[in-house]
mmCIF file with all atom_site columns, C-alpha atoms in Angstrom:
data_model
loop_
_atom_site.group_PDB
_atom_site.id
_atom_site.type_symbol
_atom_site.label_atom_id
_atom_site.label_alt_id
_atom_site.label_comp_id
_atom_site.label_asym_id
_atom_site.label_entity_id
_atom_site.label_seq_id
_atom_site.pdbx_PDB_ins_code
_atom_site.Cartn_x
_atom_site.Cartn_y
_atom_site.Cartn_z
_atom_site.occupancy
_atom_site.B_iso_or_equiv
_atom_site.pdbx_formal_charge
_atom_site.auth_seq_id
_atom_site.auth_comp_id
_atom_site.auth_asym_id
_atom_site.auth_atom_id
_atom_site.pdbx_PDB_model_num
ATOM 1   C CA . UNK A 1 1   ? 8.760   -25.590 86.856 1.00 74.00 ? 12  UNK A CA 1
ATOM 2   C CA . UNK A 1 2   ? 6.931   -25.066 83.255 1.00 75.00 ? 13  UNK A CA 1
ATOM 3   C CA . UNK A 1 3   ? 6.753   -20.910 82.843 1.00 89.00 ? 14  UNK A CA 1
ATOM 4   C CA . UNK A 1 4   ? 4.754   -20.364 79.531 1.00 95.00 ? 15  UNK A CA 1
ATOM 5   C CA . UNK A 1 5   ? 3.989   -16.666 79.453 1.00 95.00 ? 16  UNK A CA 1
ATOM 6   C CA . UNK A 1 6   ? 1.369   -15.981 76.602 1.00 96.00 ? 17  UNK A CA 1
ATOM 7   C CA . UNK A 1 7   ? 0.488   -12.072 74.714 1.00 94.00 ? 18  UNK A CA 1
ATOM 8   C CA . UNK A 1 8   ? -1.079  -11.212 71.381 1.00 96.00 ? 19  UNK A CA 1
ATOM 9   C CA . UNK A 1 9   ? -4.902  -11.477 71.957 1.00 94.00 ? 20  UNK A CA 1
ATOM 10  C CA . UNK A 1 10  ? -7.344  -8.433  71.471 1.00 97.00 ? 21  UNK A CA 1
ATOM 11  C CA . UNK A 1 11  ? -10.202 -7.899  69.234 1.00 98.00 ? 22  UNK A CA 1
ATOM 12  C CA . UNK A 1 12  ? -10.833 -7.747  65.412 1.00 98.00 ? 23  UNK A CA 1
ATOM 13  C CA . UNK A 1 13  ? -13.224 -7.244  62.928 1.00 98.00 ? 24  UNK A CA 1
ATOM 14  C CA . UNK A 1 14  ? -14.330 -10.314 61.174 1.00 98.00 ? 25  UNK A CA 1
ATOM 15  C CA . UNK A 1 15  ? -12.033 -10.915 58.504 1.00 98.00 ? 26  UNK A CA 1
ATOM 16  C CA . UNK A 1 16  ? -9.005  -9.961  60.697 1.00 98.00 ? 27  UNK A CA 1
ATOM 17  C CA . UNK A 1 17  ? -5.721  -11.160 61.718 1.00 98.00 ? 28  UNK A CA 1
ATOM 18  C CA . UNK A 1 18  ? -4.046  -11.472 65.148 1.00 98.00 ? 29  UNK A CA 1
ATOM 19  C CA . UNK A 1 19  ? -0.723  -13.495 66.247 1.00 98.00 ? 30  UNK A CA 1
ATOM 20  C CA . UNK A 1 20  ? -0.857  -15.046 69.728 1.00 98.00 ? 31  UNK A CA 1
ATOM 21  C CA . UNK A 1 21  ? 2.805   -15.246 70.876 1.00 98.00 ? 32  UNK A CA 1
ATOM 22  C CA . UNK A 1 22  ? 3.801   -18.130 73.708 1.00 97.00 ? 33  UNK A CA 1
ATOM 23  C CA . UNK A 1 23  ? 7.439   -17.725 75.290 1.00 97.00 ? 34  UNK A CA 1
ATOM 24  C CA . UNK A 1 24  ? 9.068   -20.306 77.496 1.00 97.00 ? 35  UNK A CA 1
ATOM 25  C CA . UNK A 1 25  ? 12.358  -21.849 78.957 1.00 96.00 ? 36  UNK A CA 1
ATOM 26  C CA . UNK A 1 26  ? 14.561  -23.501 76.952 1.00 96.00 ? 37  UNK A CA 1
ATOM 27  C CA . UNK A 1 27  ? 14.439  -26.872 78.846 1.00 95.00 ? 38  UNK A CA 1
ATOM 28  C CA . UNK A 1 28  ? 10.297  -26.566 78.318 1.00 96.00 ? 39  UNK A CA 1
ATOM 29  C CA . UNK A 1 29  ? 10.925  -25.752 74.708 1.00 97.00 ? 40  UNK A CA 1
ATOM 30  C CA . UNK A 1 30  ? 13.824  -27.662 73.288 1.00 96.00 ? 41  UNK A CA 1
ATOM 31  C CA . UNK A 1 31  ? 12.274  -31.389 71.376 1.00 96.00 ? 42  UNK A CA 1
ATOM 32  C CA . UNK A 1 32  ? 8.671   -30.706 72.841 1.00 97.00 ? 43  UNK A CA 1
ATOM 33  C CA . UNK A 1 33  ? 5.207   -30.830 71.929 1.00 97.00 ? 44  UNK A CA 1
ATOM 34  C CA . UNK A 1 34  ? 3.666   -26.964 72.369 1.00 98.00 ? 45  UNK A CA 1
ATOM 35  C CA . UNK A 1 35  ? 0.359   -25.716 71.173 1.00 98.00 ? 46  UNK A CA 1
ATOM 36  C CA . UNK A 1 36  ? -2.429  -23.925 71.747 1.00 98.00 ? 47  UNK A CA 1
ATOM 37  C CA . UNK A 1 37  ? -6.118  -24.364 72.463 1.00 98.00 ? 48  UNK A CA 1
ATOM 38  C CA . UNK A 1 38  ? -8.940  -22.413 73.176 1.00 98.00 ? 49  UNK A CA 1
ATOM 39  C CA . UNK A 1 39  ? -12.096 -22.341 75.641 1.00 98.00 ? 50  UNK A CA 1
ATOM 40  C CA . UNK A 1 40  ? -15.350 -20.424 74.908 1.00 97.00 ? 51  UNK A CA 1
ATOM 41  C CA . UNK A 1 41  ? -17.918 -19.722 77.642 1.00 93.00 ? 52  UNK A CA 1
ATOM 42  C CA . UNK A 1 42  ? -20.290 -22.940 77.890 1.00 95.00 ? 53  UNK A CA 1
ATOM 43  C CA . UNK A 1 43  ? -17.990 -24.989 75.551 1.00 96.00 ? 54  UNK A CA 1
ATOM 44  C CA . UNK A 1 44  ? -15.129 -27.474 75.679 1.00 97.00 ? 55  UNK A CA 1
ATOM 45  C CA . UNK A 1 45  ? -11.468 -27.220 75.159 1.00 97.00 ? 56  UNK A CA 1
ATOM 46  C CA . UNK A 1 46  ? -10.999 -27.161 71.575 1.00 98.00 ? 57  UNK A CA 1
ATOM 47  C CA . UNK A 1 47  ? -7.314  -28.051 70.224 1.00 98.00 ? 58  UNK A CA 1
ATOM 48  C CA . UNK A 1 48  ? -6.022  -26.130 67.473 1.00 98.00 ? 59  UNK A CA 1
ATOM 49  C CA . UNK A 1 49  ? -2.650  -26.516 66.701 1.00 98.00 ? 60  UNK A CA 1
ATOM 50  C CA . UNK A 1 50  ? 0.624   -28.115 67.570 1.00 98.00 ? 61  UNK A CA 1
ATOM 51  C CA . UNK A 1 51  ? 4.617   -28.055 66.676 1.00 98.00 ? 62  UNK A CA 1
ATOM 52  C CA . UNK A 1 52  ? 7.019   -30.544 67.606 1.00 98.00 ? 63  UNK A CA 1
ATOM 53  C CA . UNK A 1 53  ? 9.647   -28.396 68.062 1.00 97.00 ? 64  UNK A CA 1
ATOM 54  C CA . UNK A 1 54  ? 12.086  -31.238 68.012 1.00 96.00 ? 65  UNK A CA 1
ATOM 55  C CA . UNK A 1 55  ? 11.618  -31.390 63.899 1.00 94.00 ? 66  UNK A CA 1
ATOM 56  C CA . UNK A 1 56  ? 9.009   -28.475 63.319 1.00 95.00 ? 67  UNK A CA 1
ATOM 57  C CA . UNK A 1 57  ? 5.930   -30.823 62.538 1.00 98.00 ? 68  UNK A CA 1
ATOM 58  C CA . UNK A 1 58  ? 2.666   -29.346 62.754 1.00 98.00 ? 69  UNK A CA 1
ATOM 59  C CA . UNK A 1 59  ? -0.824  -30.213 63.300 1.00 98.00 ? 70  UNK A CA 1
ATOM 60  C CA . UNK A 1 60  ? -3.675  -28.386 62.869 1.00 98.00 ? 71  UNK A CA 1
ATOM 61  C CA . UNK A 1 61  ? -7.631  -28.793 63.801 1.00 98.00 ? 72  UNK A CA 1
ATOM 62  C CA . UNK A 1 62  ? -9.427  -28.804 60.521 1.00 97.00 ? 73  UNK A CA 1
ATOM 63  C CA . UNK A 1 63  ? -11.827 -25.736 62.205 1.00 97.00 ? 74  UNK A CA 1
ATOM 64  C CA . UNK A 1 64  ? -8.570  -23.514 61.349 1.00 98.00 ? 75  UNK A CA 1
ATOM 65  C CA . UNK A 1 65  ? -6.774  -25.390 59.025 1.00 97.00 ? 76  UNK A CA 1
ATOM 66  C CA . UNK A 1 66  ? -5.700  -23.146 56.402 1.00 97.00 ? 77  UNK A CA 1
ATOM 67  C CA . UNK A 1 67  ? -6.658  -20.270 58.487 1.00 98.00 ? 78  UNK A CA 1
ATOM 68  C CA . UNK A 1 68  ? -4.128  -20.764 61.392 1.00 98.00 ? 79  UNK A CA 1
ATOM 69  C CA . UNK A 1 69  ? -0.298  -21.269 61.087 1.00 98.00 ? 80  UNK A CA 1
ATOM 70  C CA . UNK A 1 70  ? 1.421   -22.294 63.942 1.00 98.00 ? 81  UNK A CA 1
ATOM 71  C CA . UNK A 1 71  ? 5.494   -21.560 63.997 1.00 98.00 ? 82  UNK A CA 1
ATOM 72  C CA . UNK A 1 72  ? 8.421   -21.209 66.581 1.00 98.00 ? 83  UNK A CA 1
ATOM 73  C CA . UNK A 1 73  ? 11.224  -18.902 66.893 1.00 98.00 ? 84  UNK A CA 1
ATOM 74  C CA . UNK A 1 74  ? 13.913  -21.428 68.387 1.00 97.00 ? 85  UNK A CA 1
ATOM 75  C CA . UNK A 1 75  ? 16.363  -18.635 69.879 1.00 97.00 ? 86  UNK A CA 1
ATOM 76  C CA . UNK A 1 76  ? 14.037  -17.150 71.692 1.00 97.00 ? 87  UNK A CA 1
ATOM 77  C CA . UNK A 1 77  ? 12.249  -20.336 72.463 1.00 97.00 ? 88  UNK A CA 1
ATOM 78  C CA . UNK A 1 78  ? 8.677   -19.241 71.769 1.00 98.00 ? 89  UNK A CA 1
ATOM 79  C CA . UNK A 1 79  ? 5.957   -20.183 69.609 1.00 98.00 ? 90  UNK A CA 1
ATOM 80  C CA . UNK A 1 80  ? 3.364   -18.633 67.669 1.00 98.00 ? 91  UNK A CA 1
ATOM 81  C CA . UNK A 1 81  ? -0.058  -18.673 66.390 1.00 98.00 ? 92  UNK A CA 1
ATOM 82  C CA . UNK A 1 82  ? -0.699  -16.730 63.378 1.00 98.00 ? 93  UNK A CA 1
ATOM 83  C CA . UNK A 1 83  ? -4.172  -16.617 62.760 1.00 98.00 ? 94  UNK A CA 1
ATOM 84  C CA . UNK A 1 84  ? -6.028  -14.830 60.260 1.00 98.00 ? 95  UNK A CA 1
ATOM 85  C CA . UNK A 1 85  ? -9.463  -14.537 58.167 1.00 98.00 ? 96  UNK A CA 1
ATOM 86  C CA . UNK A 1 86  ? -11.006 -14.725 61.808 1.00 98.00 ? 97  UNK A CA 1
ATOM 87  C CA . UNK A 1 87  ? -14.700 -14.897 62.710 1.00 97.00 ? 98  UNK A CA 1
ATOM 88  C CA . UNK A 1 88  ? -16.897 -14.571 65.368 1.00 97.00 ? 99  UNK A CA 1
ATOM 89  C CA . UNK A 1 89  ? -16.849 -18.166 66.049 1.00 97.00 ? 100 UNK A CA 1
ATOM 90  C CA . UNK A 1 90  ? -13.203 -17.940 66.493 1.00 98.00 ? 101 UNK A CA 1
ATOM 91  C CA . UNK A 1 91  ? -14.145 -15.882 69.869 1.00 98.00 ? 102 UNK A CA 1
ATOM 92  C CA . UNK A 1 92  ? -12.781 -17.842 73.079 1.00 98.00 ? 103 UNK A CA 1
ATOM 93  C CA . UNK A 1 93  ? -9.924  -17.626 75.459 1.00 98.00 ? 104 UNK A CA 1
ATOM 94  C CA . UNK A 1 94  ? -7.106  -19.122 73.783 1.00 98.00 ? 105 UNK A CA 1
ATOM 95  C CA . UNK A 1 95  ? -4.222  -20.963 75.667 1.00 98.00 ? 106 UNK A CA 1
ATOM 96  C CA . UNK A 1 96  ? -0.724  -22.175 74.969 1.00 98.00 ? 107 UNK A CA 1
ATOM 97  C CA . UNK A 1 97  ? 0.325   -25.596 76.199 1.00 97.00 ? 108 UNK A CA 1
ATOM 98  C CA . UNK A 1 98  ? 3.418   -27.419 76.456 1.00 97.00 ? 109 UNK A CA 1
ATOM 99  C CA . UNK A 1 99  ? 3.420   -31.386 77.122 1.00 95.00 ? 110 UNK A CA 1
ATOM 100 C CA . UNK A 1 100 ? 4.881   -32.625 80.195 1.00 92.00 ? 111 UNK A CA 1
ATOM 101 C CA . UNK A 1 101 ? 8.134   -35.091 79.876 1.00 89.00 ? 112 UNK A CA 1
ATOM 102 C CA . UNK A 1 102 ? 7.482   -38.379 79.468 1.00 89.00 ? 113 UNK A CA 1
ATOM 103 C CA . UNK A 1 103 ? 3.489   -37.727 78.734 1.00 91.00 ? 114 UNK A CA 1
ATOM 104 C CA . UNK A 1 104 ? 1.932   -40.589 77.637 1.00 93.00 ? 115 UNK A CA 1
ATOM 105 C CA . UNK A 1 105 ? 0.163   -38.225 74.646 1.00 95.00 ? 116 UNK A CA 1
ATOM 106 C CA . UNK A 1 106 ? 1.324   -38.194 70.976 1.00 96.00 ? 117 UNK A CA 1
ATOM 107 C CA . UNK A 1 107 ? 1.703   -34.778 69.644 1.00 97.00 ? 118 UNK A CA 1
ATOM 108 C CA . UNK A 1 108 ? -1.020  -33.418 67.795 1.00 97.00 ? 119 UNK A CA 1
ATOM 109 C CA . UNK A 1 109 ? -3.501  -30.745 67.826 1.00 98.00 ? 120 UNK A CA 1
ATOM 110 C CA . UNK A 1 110 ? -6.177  -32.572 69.856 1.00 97.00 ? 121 UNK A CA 1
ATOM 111 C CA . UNK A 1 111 ? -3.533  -33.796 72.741 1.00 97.00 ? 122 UNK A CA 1
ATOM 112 C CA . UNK A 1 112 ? -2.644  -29.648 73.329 1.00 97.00 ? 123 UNK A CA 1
ATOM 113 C CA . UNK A 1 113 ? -5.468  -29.617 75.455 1.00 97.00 ? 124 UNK A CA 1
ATOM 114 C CA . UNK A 1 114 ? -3.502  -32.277 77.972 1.00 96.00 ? 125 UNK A CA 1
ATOM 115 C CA . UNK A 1 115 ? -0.737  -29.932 78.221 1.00 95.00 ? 126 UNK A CA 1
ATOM 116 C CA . UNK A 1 116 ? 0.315   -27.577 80.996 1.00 95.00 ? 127 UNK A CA 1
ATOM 117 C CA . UNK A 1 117 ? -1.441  -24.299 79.918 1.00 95.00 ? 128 UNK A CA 1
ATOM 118 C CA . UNK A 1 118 ? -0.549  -20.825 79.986 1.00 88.00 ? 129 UNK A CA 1
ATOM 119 C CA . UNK A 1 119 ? -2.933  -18.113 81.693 1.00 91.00 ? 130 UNK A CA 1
ATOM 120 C CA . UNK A 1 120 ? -4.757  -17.662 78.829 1.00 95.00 ? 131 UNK A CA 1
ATOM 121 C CA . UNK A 1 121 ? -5.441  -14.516 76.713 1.00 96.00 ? 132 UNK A CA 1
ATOM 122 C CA . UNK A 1 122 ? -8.784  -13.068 75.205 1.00 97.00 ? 133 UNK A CA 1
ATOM 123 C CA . UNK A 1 123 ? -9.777  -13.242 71.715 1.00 98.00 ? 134 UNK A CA 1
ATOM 124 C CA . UNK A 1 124 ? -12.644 -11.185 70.458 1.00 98.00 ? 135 UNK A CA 1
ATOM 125 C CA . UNK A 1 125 ? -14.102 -11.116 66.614 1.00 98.00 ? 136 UNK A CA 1
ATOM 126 C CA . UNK A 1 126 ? -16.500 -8.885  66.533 1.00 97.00 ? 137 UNK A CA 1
ATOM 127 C CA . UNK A 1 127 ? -17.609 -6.216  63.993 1.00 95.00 ? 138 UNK A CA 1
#
């Protein structure tokens, strides 16, 4: 069974920084597609990022591109989502996904949102 177990949101001042971390099993980690994605109220699942943790690709949503860095810590089988320069736009609930095995989706930032998803964790820009 796919355990992601998410931590890292909170709120920030425009202009701030937060890192979202996303820790899992080994067999959900190891040559996978993870990412994350986020909901606001009213609006659609947006995908942000993805790593292929297989050869430590990335992909990136060009609404955080250069704003966002998405990285994994291998050992510890987690991944992270570094994001800084944040506005109020950038407020949502933002989820980590991993793909299933054998998903018919590519990895990329937009397929995250086909993922099995985490429970989620708040993220508030706000001055």
């Amino acid at each position: 069974q796919v355990q992601l177990v998410e931590s890292g949101g909170g709120s920030v001042r425009p202009g701030g920084s937060l890192r979202l971390s996303c820790a899992t099993s080994p067999s959900t980690f190891n040559n996978n597609c993870l990412g994350w994605f986020r909901q606001a109220p009213g609006k659609e699942r947006e995908g942000l990022a993805a790593i292929n943790t297989g050869g430590g690709r990335t992909y990136y949503a060009p609404t955080v591109k250069g704003r966002f860095a998405i990285s994994q810590d291998s050992a510890k089988s987690t991944v992270y989502l570094q994001m800084t320069n944040l506005n109020p736009d950038d407020t949502a609930m933002y989820y980590c996904s991993a793909h299933v095995r054998g998903t018919r989706y590519s990895c990329n930032e937009r397929n995250v949102v086909f993922g099995l998803a985490a429970q989620g964790t708040q993220v508030t820009v706000s001055s």
